[in-house]
Coordinates of C-alpha atoms in Angstrom, one line a residue:
Chain A
M1 CA 7.6 -30.5 103.1
N2 CA 10.1 -33.3 103.0
T3 CA 12.2 -34.2 100.0
S4 CA 10.3 -37.4 99.1
N5 CA 7.1 -35.4 98.8
R6 CA 8.8 -32.8 96.7
K7 CA 10.2 -35.4 94.5
M8 CA 6.8 -36.9 94.1
F9 CA 5.4 -33.6 93.0
A10 CA 8.3 -32.9 90.7
K11 CA 7.6 -36.3 89.0
E12 CA 3.9 -35.4 88.9
Y13 CA 4.5 -32.2 87.0
F14 CA 7.1 -33.7 84.8
W15 CA 4.8 -36.5 83.5
R16 CA 1.9 -34.2 83.2
G17 CA 4.1 -31.8 81.2
L18 CA 5.2 -34.7 79.0
M19 CA 1.7 -35.9 78.3
T20 CA 0.7 -32.4 77.4
V21 CA 3.6 -32.0 75.1
C22 CA 2.6 -35.2 73.3
G23 CA -1.0 -33.9 73.0
F24 CA 0.2 -30.7 71.6
F25 CA 2.5 -32.5 69.3
V26 CA -0.4 -34.1 67.6
I27 CA -2.0 -30.7 67.1
S28 CA 1.1 -29.2 65.7
L29 CA 1.7 -32.1 63.4
T30 CA -1.7 -31.6 61.8
I31 CA -1.2 -27.9 61.6
L32 CA 2.3 -28.4 60.1
I33 CA 0.9 -30.8 57.4
G34 CA -1.7 -28.2 56.6
A35 CA 0.7 -25.3 56.6
F36 CA 3.3 -27.1 54.4
L37 CA 0.6 -28.1 51.9
V38 CA -0.8 -24.5 51.8
Y39 CA 2.8 -23.1 51.4
K40 CA 3.7 -25.5 48.6
G41 CA 0.3 -25.6 47.0
S42 CA -0.1 -21.8 46.8
A43 CA 3.1 -21.5 44.7
T44 CA 1.0 -22.3 41.6
F45 CA -1.1 -19.2 42.2
L46 CA 1.5 -16.9 43.8
V47 CA 4.7 -17.7 42.0
Y48 CA 3.4 -18.9 38.6
H49 CA 0.4 -16.6 38.5
H50 CA -2.3 -19.0 37.5
S51 CA -5.8 -18.1 38.6
V52 CA -7.7 -20.4 40.9
F53 CA -10.4 -20.5 38.4
E54 CA -8.0 -21.8 35.7
F55 CA -6.7 -24.5 38.1
L56 CA -10.2 -25.7 39.0
F57 CA -12.1 -25.3 35.8
S58 CA -9.7 -25.7 32.8
D59 CA -8.9 -29.0 31.3
A60 CA -5.7 -27.9 29.7
W61 CA -3.0 -29.7 31.6
A62 CA 0.5 -28.8 30.2
P63 CA 2.7 -27.5 33.0
V64 CA 6.3 -26.7 32.3
D65 CA 8.6 -28.8 34.3
S66 CA 11.0 -26.0 35.2
K67 CA 11.1 -22.8 37.2
T68 CA 10.3 -20.7 34.1
G69 CA 6.6 -21.5 34.2
G70 CA 4.2 -20.3 31.6
G71 CA 2.5 -23.7 31.0
K72 CA -1.1 -24.6 31.6
V73 CA -2.2 -26.1 34.9
G74 CA -5.9 -26.9 34.5
A75 CA -6.7 -29.8 36.8
L76 CA -10.3 -30.3 35.8
I77 CA -9.6 -33.7 34.3
F78 CA -8.3 -35.0 37.6
I79 CA -11.0 -33.4 39.6
V80 CA -13.7 -34.8 37.3
G81 CA -11.9 -38.2 37.3
S82 CA -11.9 -38.3 41.1
L83 CA -15.6 -37.2 41.3
C84 CA -16.7 -39.8 38.7
T85 CA -14.9 -42.8 40.2
C86 CA -16.0 -41.9 43.8
A87 CA -19.6 -41.2 42.8
L88 CA -19.7 -44.5 40.9
A89 CA -18.2 -46.3 43.9
I90 CA -20.8 -44.9 46.3
I91 CA -23.6 -45.7 43.9
I92 CA -22.5 -49.3 43.7
S93 CA -21.5 -49.7 47.2
A94 CA -24.1 -47.8 49.3
P95 CA -27.1 -50.0 48.6
F96 CA -25.2 -53.2 49.2
S97 CA -23.6 -51.8 52.4
V98 CA -26.8 -50.5 53.9
G99 CA -28.6 -53.7 52.9
A100 CA -25.9 -55.8 54.5
A101 CA -26.1 -53.6 57.6
I102 CA -29.9 -54.0 57.8
F103 CA -29.5 -57.8 57.4
M104 CA -27.0 -58.1 60.2
T105 CA -29.0 -55.9 62.6
E106 CA -32.7 -56.5 61.8
I107 CA -33.0 -59.9 60.1
Q108 CA -30.3 -62.3 61.3
E109 CA -28.9 -60.6 64.3
K110 CA -27.1 -63.6 65.8
F111 CA -25.4 -64.7 62.6
G112 CA -24.9 -61.1 61.7
Q113 CA -23.2 -60.0 64.9
R114 CA -21.2 -63.2 65.4
F115 CA -19.8 -63.9 61.9
F116 CA -20.8 -61.4 59.3
R117 CA -19.8 -58.3 61.2
P118 CA -16.3 -59.5 62.2
V119 CA -15.6 -60.7 58.7
V120 CA -16.7 -57.4 57.3
E121 CA -14.6 -55.5 59.8
I122 CA -11.5 -57.6 59.0
F123 CA -12.0 -56.7 55.3
A124 CA -11.8 -53.0 56.2
G125 CA -8.1 -53.5 56.9
I126 CA -7.2 -55.2 53.6
P127 CA -4.4 -53.3 51.8
S128 CA -5.7 -51.4 48.9
V129 CA -2.9 -52.6 46.6
V130 CA -4.3 -56.1 46.9
Y131 CA -7.7 -54.8 45.8
G132 CA -6.0 -53.0 42.9
W133 CA -4.0 -56.0 41.9
I134 CA -7.0 -58.3 41.8
G135 CA -8.9 -55.6 39.9
L136 CA -6.0 -55.6 37.4
T137 CA -5.7 -59.3 37.0
V138 CA -9.3 -60.4 37.3
L139 CA -11.7 -57.5 36.8
L140 CA -10.1 -55.9 33.8
P141 CA -10.1 -59.1 31.6
F142 CA -13.7 -59.6 32.7
I143 CA -14.8 -56.2 31.6
K144 CA -12.9 -56.5 28.4
D145 CA -14.6 -59.7 27.5
I146 CA -18.1 -58.8 28.6
F147 CA -18.3 -55.4 27.0
H148 CA -16.1 -56.2 24.0
R149 CA -13.6 -53.4 24.7
Q150 CA -10.0 -53.2 23.6
V151 CA -8.8 -52.6 27.1
G152 CA -10.5 -53.2 30.4
H153 CA -9.0 -50.1 32.1
S154 CA -11.9 -47.8 32.7
V155 CA -13.8 -45.5 35.1
L156 CA -16.1 -48.5 35.6
A157 CA -13.3 -50.7 36.8
A158 CA -12.0 -48.1 39.2
G159 CA -15.5 -47.6 40.5
I160 CA -16.0 -51.3 41.2
V161 CA -12.6 -51.7 42.9
L162 CA -13.3 -48.7 45.1
A163 CA -16.8 -50.0 45.8
V164 CA -15.5 -53.3 47.1
M165 CA -12.9 -51.4 49.1
I166 CA -15.3 -49.1 50.9
F167 CA -18.0 -51.7 51.4
P168 CA -16.7 -52.8 54.8
T169 CA -16.4 -49.2 56.1
I170 CA -19.9 -48.1 55.2
T171 CA -21.4 -51.4 56.4
S172 CA -19.8 -51.4 59.9
V173 CA -20.5 -47.7 60.5
S174 CA -24.1 -47.9 59.4
S175 CA -24.8 -51.1 61.3
D176 CA -23.5 -49.3 64.4
A177 CA -26.0 -46.5 63.6
I178 CA -28.8 -48.9 63.2
L179 CA -28.0 -50.8 66.4
A180 CA -28.0 -47.5 68.3
V181 CA -31.7 -47.0 67.5
S182 CA -33.5 -47.9 70.7
K183 CA -35.4 -51.2 71.0
D184 CA -38.4 -49.2 72.2
C185 CA -38.9 -47.6 68.8
R186 CA -39.0 -51.0 67.1
M187 CA -41.3 -52.5 69.7
A188 CA -43.7 -49.6 69.4
A189 CA -43.8 -50.1 65.7
Y190 CA -44.4 -53.8 66.0
G191 CA -47.0 -53.2 68.6
L192 CA -48.9 -51.0 66.1
G193 CA -49.0 -54.0 63.8
S194 CA -46.2 -53.1 61.3
T195 CA -44.3 -55.8 59.5
R196 CA -40.5 -56.0 59.8
W197 CA -40.0 -54.1 56.5
Q198 CA -42.4 -51.4 57.5
T199 CA -40.6 -51.0 60.9
T200 CA -37.2 -50.9 59.1
Y201 CA -38.2 -48.6 56.4
K202 CA -40.4 -46.1 58.3
I203 CA -38.8 -46.2 61.8
V204 CA -35.3 -47.6 62.0
L205 CA -33.8 -46.1 58.8
P206 CA -35.0 -42.6 59.4
A207 CA -33.7 -42.7 63.0
A208 CA -30.4 -44.1 61.9
G209 CA -30.2 -41.8 58.8
P210 CA -27.5 -39.4 60.0
G211 CA -25.3 -42.3 61.2
I212 CA -25.6 -44.0 57.9
F213 CA -24.7 -40.8 56.1
S214 CA -21.6 -40.4 58.1
G215 CA -20.7 -44.0 57.1
I216 CA -21.2 -43.1 53.5
I217 CA -19.1 -40.0 53.9
L218 CA -16.3 -42.0 55.6
G219 CA -16.4 -44.3 52.6
L220 CA -16.3 -41.4 50.2
A221 CA -13.3 -40.0 52.0
R222 CA -11.5 -43.3 51.8
A223 CA -12.4 -43.6 48.1
F224 CA -11.1 -40.0 47.4
G225 CA -7.8 -40.6 49.0
E226 CA -7.1 -44.0 47.4
A227 CA -4.2 -43.7 45.0
L228 CA -2.5 -46.9 43.9
A229 CA -5.5 -49.2 43.6
V230 CA -7.2 -46.7 41.3
A231 CA -4.0 -46.1 39.4
M232 CA -3.8 -49.8 38.5
V233 CA -7.2 -49.9 36.8
I234 CA -8.0 -46.5 35.5
G235 CA -5.7 -46.5 32.5
Q236 CA -3.9 -43.2 33.2
T237 CA -4.8 -41.1 30.1
T238 CA -5.0 -37.4 30.4
A239 CA -8.5 -36.8 29.1
L240 CA -11.9 -36.1 30.4
P241 CA -13.9 -39.3 30.8
S242 CA -16.8 -39.4 28.2
S243 CA -18.4 -42.7 29.2
L244 CA -18.1 -45.4 31.8
F245 CA -15.5 -47.1 29.7
S246 CA -13.2 -44.2 29.0
T247 CA -9.8 -44.1 30.7
T248 CA -8.8 -41.1 32.7
K249 CA -6.9 -40.0 35.7
T250 CA -7.7 -38.9 39.2
L251 CA -6.1 -36.4 41.6
T252 CA -4.3 -39.1 43.6
T253 CA -3.2 -41.2 40.6
Q254 CA -1.8 -38.1 38.9
I255 CA 0.2 -37.2 42.0
A256 CA 1.5 -40.7 42.4
A257 CA 2.5 -41.0 38.8
V258 CA 4.2 -37.6 38.2
M259 CA 5.6 -36.5 41.6
G260 CA 8.7 -38.6 41.3
N261 CA 9.6 -37.5 37.8
S262 CA 9.2 -33.7 38.1
S263 CA 11.9 -31.3 39.1
E264 CA 11.9 -29.6 42.5
G265 CA 10.3 -26.1 42.6
G266 CA 9.1 -26.4 39.0
E267 CA 5.6 -25.5 37.8
T268 CA 4.5 -29.2 37.5
K269 CA 5.5 -29.9 41.0
S270 CA 3.7 -26.8 42.3
A271 CA 0.5 -27.9 40.5
L272 CA 0.8 -31.3 42.1
W273 CA 1.1 -29.7 45.5
S274 CA -2.0 -27.7 44.8
M275 CA -3.8 -30.9 44.0
A276 CA -2.6 -32.4 47.3
L277 CA -3.9 -29.3 49.0
I278 CA -7.3 -29.9 47.4
L279 CA -7.2 -33.4 48.8
F280 CA -6.4 -32.0 52.3
L281 CA -9.2 -29.5 52.1
L282 CA -11.6 -32.1 50.9
S283 CA -10.8 -34.4 53.9
L284 CA -11.3 -31.4 56.2
F285 CA -14.6 -30.8 54.5
F286 CA -15.6 -34.5 55.0
I287 CA -14.8 -34.3 58.7
F288 CA -17.0 -31.3 59.2
L289 CA -19.8 -33.1 57.4
I290 CA -19.4 -36.2 59.6
N291 CA -19.3 -34.0 62.7
Y292 CA -22.5 -32.3 61.5
F293 CA -24.2 -35.6 61.0
T294 CA -23.0 -37.0 64.4
K295 CA -24.3 -33.9 66.1
K296 CA -27.6 -34.3 64.4
N297 CA -27.7 -37.9 65.3
M298 CA -27.0 -37.1 69.0
E299 CA -29.9 -34.6 69.0
K300 CA -32.2 -37.1 67.4
M301 CA -31.2 -39.9 69.8
S302 CA -31.5 -37.7 72.8
G303 CA -35.0 -36.7 71.6
T304 CA -36.3 -40.2 71.2
V305 CA -34.7 -41.9 74.2
S306 CA -34.0 -39.1 76.5
G307 CA -34.1 -41.1 79.7
K308 CA -31.8 -43.9 78.6
S309 CA -29.3 -42.0 76.6
K310 CA -25.8 -42.1 77.9
G311 CA -24.9 -38.6 76.6
R312 CA -24.7 -35.7 79.0
K313 CA -28.0 -34.0 79.5
R314 CA -28.4 -30.5 78.4
I315 CA -30.2 -28.2 80.8
Chain B
M1 CA -55.8 -58.1 48.0
N2 CA -56.2 -56.2 51.2
R3 CA -53.6 -54.0 52.9
A4 CA -52.4 -56.4 55.5
K5 CA -51.7 -59.1 52.9
R6 CA -49.9 -56.7 50.7
A7 CA -47.7 -55.5 53.5
K8 CA -46.9 -59.1 54.4
L9 CA -46.0 -59.8 50.8
I10 CA -43.8 -56.8 50.6
N11 CA -42.2 -57.8 53.8
T12 CA -41.4 -61.3 52.5
C13 CA -40.0 -59.8 49.3
M14 CA -37.7 -57.4 51.1
T15 CA -36.5 -60.2 53.4
V16 CA -35.5 -62.2 50.4
V17 CA -33.8 -59.1 48.9
F18 CA -31.8 -58.5 52.1
Y19 CA -30.8 -62.2 52.3
A20 CA -29.6 -62.0 48.7
I21 CA -27.6 -58.8 49.3
A22 CA -26.0 -60.2 52.4
L23 CA -25.2 -63.5 50.9
A24 CA -23.8 -62.0 47.8
S25 CA -21.5 -59.6 49.6
F26 CA -20.5 -62.2 52.2
L27 CA -19.6 -64.7 49.4
L28 CA -17.8 -61.9 47.4
L29 CA -15.6 -61.1 50.4
L30 CA -14.8 -64.7 51.2
G31 CA -14.3 -65.6 47.6
F32 CA -11.9 -62.6 47.2
A33 CA -9.8 -63.7 50.2
A34 CA -9.8 -67.3 49.1
Y35 CA -8.9 -66.4 45.5
V36 CA -6.0 -64.2 46.6
I37 CA -4.6 -66.6 49.1
V38 CA -5.1 -69.9 47.3
G39 CA -4.3 -68.6 43.9
G40 CA -1.2 -66.8 45.2
L41 CA 0.2 -69.8 47.0
L42 CA -0.6 -72.3 44.4
G43 CA 1.0 -70.3 41.6
A44 CA 4.2 -69.7 43.5
K45 CA 7.5 -71.4 42.8
P46 CA 9.5 -72.6 45.8
E47 CA 12.4 -70.3 45.0
M48 CA 10.2 -67.2 45.3
F49 CA 10.2 -67.6 49.1
G50 CA 13.9 -67.0 49.1
F51 CA 15.9 -64.0 50.2
K52 CA 17.6 -63.1 46.9
R53 CA 17.9 -59.7 45.3
M54 CA 15.5 -60.3 42.5
H55 CA 12.4 -62.5 41.9
T56 CA 11.8 -63.3 45.6
M57 CA 9.7 -61.8 48.3
G58 CA 11.6 -62.8 51.5
N59 CA 13.5 -59.4 51.7
Q60 CA 10.3 -57.5 51.1
L61 CA 8.5 -59.5 53.8
F62 CA 11.3 -58.7 56.2
N63 CA 11.3 -55.0 55.3
T64 CA 7.5 -54.8 55.8
I65 CA 7.7 -56.2 59.3
Y66 CA 10.7 -54.2 60.2
L67 CA 9.2 -51.0 58.9
V68 CA 5.9 -51.5 60.7
F69 CA 7.8 -52.4 63.9
M70 CA 9.8 -49.2 63.7
S71 CA 6.8 -47.1 63.0
L72 CA 5.1 -48.5 66.1
V73 CA 8.2 -47.6 68.1
F74 CA 7.5 -44.0 67.2
S75 CA 3.7 -43.9 67.2
V76 CA 2.8 -46.1 70.3
P77 CA 4.5 -44.0 73.0
L78 CA 3.4 -40.8 71.4
G79 CA -0.1 -42.0 70.7
V80 CA -0.6 -43.4 74.2
A81 CA 0.7 -40.2 75.8
A82 CA -1.6 -38.1 73.6
G83 CA -4.5 -40.4 74.5
I84 CA -3.7 -40.0 78.3
Y85 CA -3.5 -36.2 77.9
L86 CA -6.8 -36.2 76.0
S87 CA -8.7 -38.3 78.6
M88 CA -7.1 -37.2 81.8
Y89 CA -5.4 -33.8 81.6
A90 CA -7.0 -31.8 78.9
K91 CA -9.6 -29.4 80.1
K92 CA -13.0 -29.8 78.4
G93 CA -13.6 -27.1 76.0
I94 CA -12.2 -25.5 72.9
M95 CA -8.8 -27.2 73.3
T96 CA -10.1 -30.8 73.4
R97 CA -12.5 -30.1 70.6
F98 CA -9.7 -28.7 68.5
L99 CA -7.4 -31.6 69.4
R100 CA -10.1 -34.0 68.4
I101 CA -10.6 -32.3 65.1
C102 CA -6.9 -32.6 64.5
I103 CA -6.9 -36.3 65.2
E104 CA -9.9 -36.9 63.0
T105 CA -8.1 -34.9 60.2
L106 CA -5.0 -36.9 60.6
S107 CA -6.9 -40.2 60.5
S108 CA -8.8 -39.3 57.4
L109 CA -5.9 -37.8 55.5
P110 CA -5.3 -39.6 52.2
S111 CA -2.2 -41.7 52.7
I112 CA -0.6 -40.2 49.6
V113 CA -0.8 -36.8 51.2
V114 CA 1.0 -38.1 54.3
G115 CA 3.6 -39.7 52.0
L116 CA 4.1 -36.3 50.3
F117 CA 4.4 -34.6 53.6
G118 CA 7.1 -37.2 54.7
Y119 CA 8.9 -36.7 51.4
L120 CA 8.8 -32.9 51.8
V121 CA 9.9 -32.7 55.4
F122 CA 12.4 -35.6 55.7
L123 CA 13.8 -35.7 52.2
L124 CA 13.7 -32.1 51.1
V125 CA 13.9 -30.1 54.3
L126 CA 15.9 -32.4 56.6
G127 CA 18.0 -34.0 53.8
F128 CA 17.5 -37.7 54.5
N129 CA 17.7 -40.1 51.6
K130 CA 14.8 -42.4 50.7
S131 CA 15.0 -44.9 53.5
L132 CA 13.2 -47.3 55.8
F133 CA 13.5 -44.8 58.6
V134 CA 11.6 -42.1 56.7
G135 CA 9.0 -44.6 55.6
A136 CA 8.5 -45.7 59.2
L137 CA 8.0 -42.1 60.3
S138 CA 5.4 -41.5 57.5
V139 CA 3.5 -44.7 58.5
S140 CA 3.6 -43.7 62.1
I141 CA 1.8 -40.4 61.2
L142 CA -0.9 -42.6 59.7
T143 CA -1.2 -44.9 62.7
L144 CA -0.9 -42.2 65.4
P145 CA -4.6 -41.1 65.4
L146 CA -5.8 -44.7 65.7
I147 CA -3.6 -45.4 68.8
T148 CA -4.5 -42.1 70.4
T149 CA -8.2 -42.7 70.1
T150 CA -8.1 -46.3 71.3
T151 CA -6.1 -45.2 74.4
E152 CA -8.5 -42.3 75.1
D153 CA -11.5 -44.6 74.7
A154 CA -9.9 -47.3 76.8
I155 CA -9.2 -45.0 79.7
K156 CA -12.6 -43.3 79.4
G157 CA -14.2 -46.8 79.3
L158 CA -12.8 -47.8 82.7
P159 CA -15.2 -47.6 85.7
E160 CA -14.6 -44.3 87.5
T161 CA -14.1 -46.2 90.7
Y162 CA -10.7 -47.3 89.6
F163 CA -9.5 -43.7 89.6
H164 CA -11.3 -42.8 92.7
A165 CA -10.1 -45.8 94.7
S166 CA -6.5 -45.1 93.7
M167 CA -6.8 -41.4 94.5
G168 CA -8.4 -42.3 97.8
L169 CA -5.4 -44.3 98.8
G170 CA -3.4 -41.2 98.5
S171 CA -1.7 -41.5 95.2
T172 CA -1.1 -38.6 92.9
K173 CA -2.9 -38.3 89.6
W174 CA 0.1 -39.5 87.6
Q175 CA 0.6 -42.4 90.0
S176 CA -3.1 -43.4 89.5
I177 CA -2.7 -43.1 85.7
F178 CA 0.5 -45.0 85.5
H179 CA 0.0 -47.8 88.1
V180 CA -3.8 -48.3 87.9
L181 CA -5.5 -46.9 84.8
V182 CA -2.9 -47.7 82.1
P183 CA -2.3 -51.3 83.2
A184 CA -6.0 -51.9 83.2
C185 CA -6.2 -50.5 79.6
I186 CA -3.3 -52.5 78.2
P187 CA -5.4 -55.2 76.5
R188 CA -7.5 -52.6 74.7
I189 CA -4.5 -50.5 73.8
M190 CA -2.9 -53.7 72.4
T191 CA -5.9 -54.2 70.2
G192 CA -5.5 -50.8 68.8
V193 CA -1.8 -51.4 68.2
I194 CA -2.4 -54.6 66.4
L195 CA -5.0 -52.8 64.2
A196 CA -2.5 -50.1 63.5
A197 CA 0.1 -52.7 62.6
G198 CA -2.4 -54.2 60.2
R199 CA -2.9 -50.8 58.6
G200 CA 0.8 -50.3 58.4
F201 CA 1.5 -53.6 56.6
G202 CA -0.7 -52.7 53.7
E203 CA 0.5 -49.1 53.3
A204 CA 1.9 -48.3 49.9
A205 CA 1.0 -44.8 48.8
A206 CA 2.7 -43.2 51.8
L207 CA 5.8 -45.2 51.1
L208 CA 6.0 -44.5 47.4
Y209 CA 8.1 -41.4 47.8
T210 CA 9.7 -42.1 51.2
T211 CA 11.2 -45.6 51.2
G212 CA 12.2 -46.0 47.6
S213 CA 11.9 -49.1 45.5
G214 CA 14.4 -51.9 45.3
T215 CA 16.1 -53.5 48.2
D216 CA 19.6 -54.8 48.5
I217 CA 20.3 -56.8 51.5
R218 CA 23.2 -59.1 52.2
W219 CA 22.1 -61.5 55.0
N220 CA 25.6 -62.1 56.3
N221 CA 26.3 -58.4 56.7
W222 CA 25.4 -57.4 60.3
D223 CA 27.3 -54.2 60.3
I224 CA 24.5 -51.8 61.1
S225 CA 26.1 -48.8 59.3
S226 CA 26.6 -50.6 56.0
P227 CA 23.9 -49.9 53.3
T228 CA 23.4 -53.5 52.6
S229 CA 22.9 -54.6 56.2
P230 CA 19.3 -55.9 56.9
L231 CA 19.2 -53.9 60.2
N232 CA 20.3 -50.6 58.8
L233 CA 17.5 -48.1 59.1
F234 CA 18.9 -45.7 56.4
R235 CA 18.7 -48.0 53.4
P236 CA 16.0 -48.1 50.7
A237 CA 13.5 -50.8 51.7
E238 CA 10.8 -52.0 49.4
T239 CA 7.8 -53.5 51.2
L240 CA 5.4 -56.1 50.0
S241 CA 2.8 -53.6 48.9
L242 CA 5.4 -51.5 47.1
Q243 CA 6.6 -54.7 45.4
I244 CA 3.1 -55.4 44.1
W245 CA 2.9 -51.8 42.8
D246 CA 6.3 -52.1 41.2
L247 CA 5.6 -55.4 39.5
Q248 CA 2.4 -53.9 38.2
T249 CA 4.1 -50.9 36.6
N250 CA 7.3 -52.3 35.2
G251 CA 7.4 -56.0 35.7
N252 CA 5.8 -59.1 34.2
D253 CA 6.3 -61.5 37.1
R254 CA 2.6 -62.1 37.7
A255 CA 3.1 -65.2 39.9
L256 CA 5.4 -63.2 42.2
A257 CA 2.9 -60.4 42.6
N258 CA 0.2 -62.9 43.3
L259 CA 2.3 -64.5 46.0
S260 CA 3.1 -61.2 47.5
S261 CA -0.6 -60.3 47.6
A262 CA -1.3 -63.6 49.2
I263 CA 1.4 -63.2 51.9
L264 CA 0.3 -59.6 52.6
L265 CA -3.3 -60.6 52.9
L266 CA -2.4 -63.4 55.3
L267 CA -0.3 -61.1 57.4
V268 CA -3.1 -58.6 57.6
L269 CA -5.7 -61.3 58.3
V270 CA -3.7 -62.8 61.1
F271 CA -3.3 -59.5 62.7
S272 CA -6.9 -58.4 62.4
I273 CA -8.2 -61.8 63.6
G274 CA -5.8 -61.5 66.5
A275 CA -7.1 -58.1 67.4
N276 CA -10.6 -59.4 67.1
I277 CA -10.0 -62.4 69.4
L278 CA -8.3 -60.1 71.9
S279 CA -11.2 -57.6 72.0
H280 CA -13.6 -60.5 72.3
R281 CA -11.8 -61.8 75.3
I282 CA -11.8 -58.3 76.9
K283 CA -15.5 -58.1 76.4
K284 CA -16.0 -61.5 78.0
K285 CA -13.8 -60.5 80.9
H286 CA -15.7 -57.3 81.5
A287 CA -19.0 -59.0 81.2
G288 CA -17.9 -61.3 84.1
E289 CA -17.1 -58.4 86.3

């Protein structure tokens, strides 16, 4: 073998190695993030001897900001706050998003795919602080006037801001799912004499169901992780929300607000790391849910349009 | 009323409902953008566009662009390489599935968690100060999965004949990748990079504990090691989104925050529309083939 060939092969292996290293770097980065969060977050339970039960189900939040410990680290308020705001956001946003997705795929396909969809997708990239800022300056006074409240800051405001924020995500994913339903299914339904609504409701939506659910979960994941936009409108009081208009805190807003002012290695900071760990585990959970739905979707699709599906055939 | 008539009536009603939903959300989005941009620009005073230390947004705008640029410097090579590995070298099976889960996890991580990770690793463990550099690294963690998946999709989306033809001419695998596949993918990868930049511009939560607030730049100071030089990577650098957050928490300069929102929104819009046009062109080009 001459030298130029050998050089070529050396180059080949070098670049292959480099690409592999980069691939593995991404893996190790994810594992590193998880490991650091577990290490830091477990201090609440291992170093300061709080029980997991107390952390998850107690609403007494009074950690000591030093290494002595002995405070209370119940994070129930923040967990409930996060759950309430995100549930509200989904309740507001899901009907609109799915409705818009149906409009742009079933009713006005040309306008929908040419204008509506690009506009919606552009909005998916709008910075959350801008949503928060507009929520703060426009939505809060509005809520205050309409419902005669002393302040506009509320779970409701946070829910609305999040709903607007996740609307583009859910819309574009569910319209993808609806578009993926094969034309044959629709034609068959029309051929049997169904109206458009009957076709949509009885054929298209059930077939696109798993895809729409993964869109909603993606939106939910985004809503859970949002920190600053929510912090601007939720009022930041450490209390369980009692109504739509009460002020509270969420996991992310509490981390954003307190992390900078607490001392390193102290009980407060450990509790905050545990909360970050919860967020990490939640996003893992969401991913497994989405994968589950995608898999279900694939099975469904390959069942209905086995001949045309692009996916690999199973023997 | 018989069944067919009722079905038709319901159909008409639902069509109206969907028109209403679509119109309402479309108008809401457009109204939102118009309000932010027009309101922000109209309420601004000319001196706000300056590059002073306080009450302006010029420095923040510069920081935003500089930070996103730096983050892309880290994440683009890494992301493209990981994408190439995933699409060309990785063996199908447990490894690729695991890698894909990792990428999905990274892309769905709340940005505040990424910010905390950056804070922990770069500030506490490695001992950097809050700086633009650390912020750029944190943002690059956020943009990495997007670039990786676009690269992977782009390479997988190419016709297989590209690869076969190149291999048939006697090139090695890497030569085919580097001289044939990647150049053919560049427009699509660019789209991904532009989208990643758009995401980086708006990032605030990840920067909260990594870049620090406040920015002190002297524009006649080009000594890169000085803490007030615009080009210095290791200085605190407040970005536009952080400025909005800061003005919200401890400021009362509403007009300035409105202006920052407007500029930020314009920046993001320009980038996403650019990406959209680019991907539209690619589709057209491919349709012609």
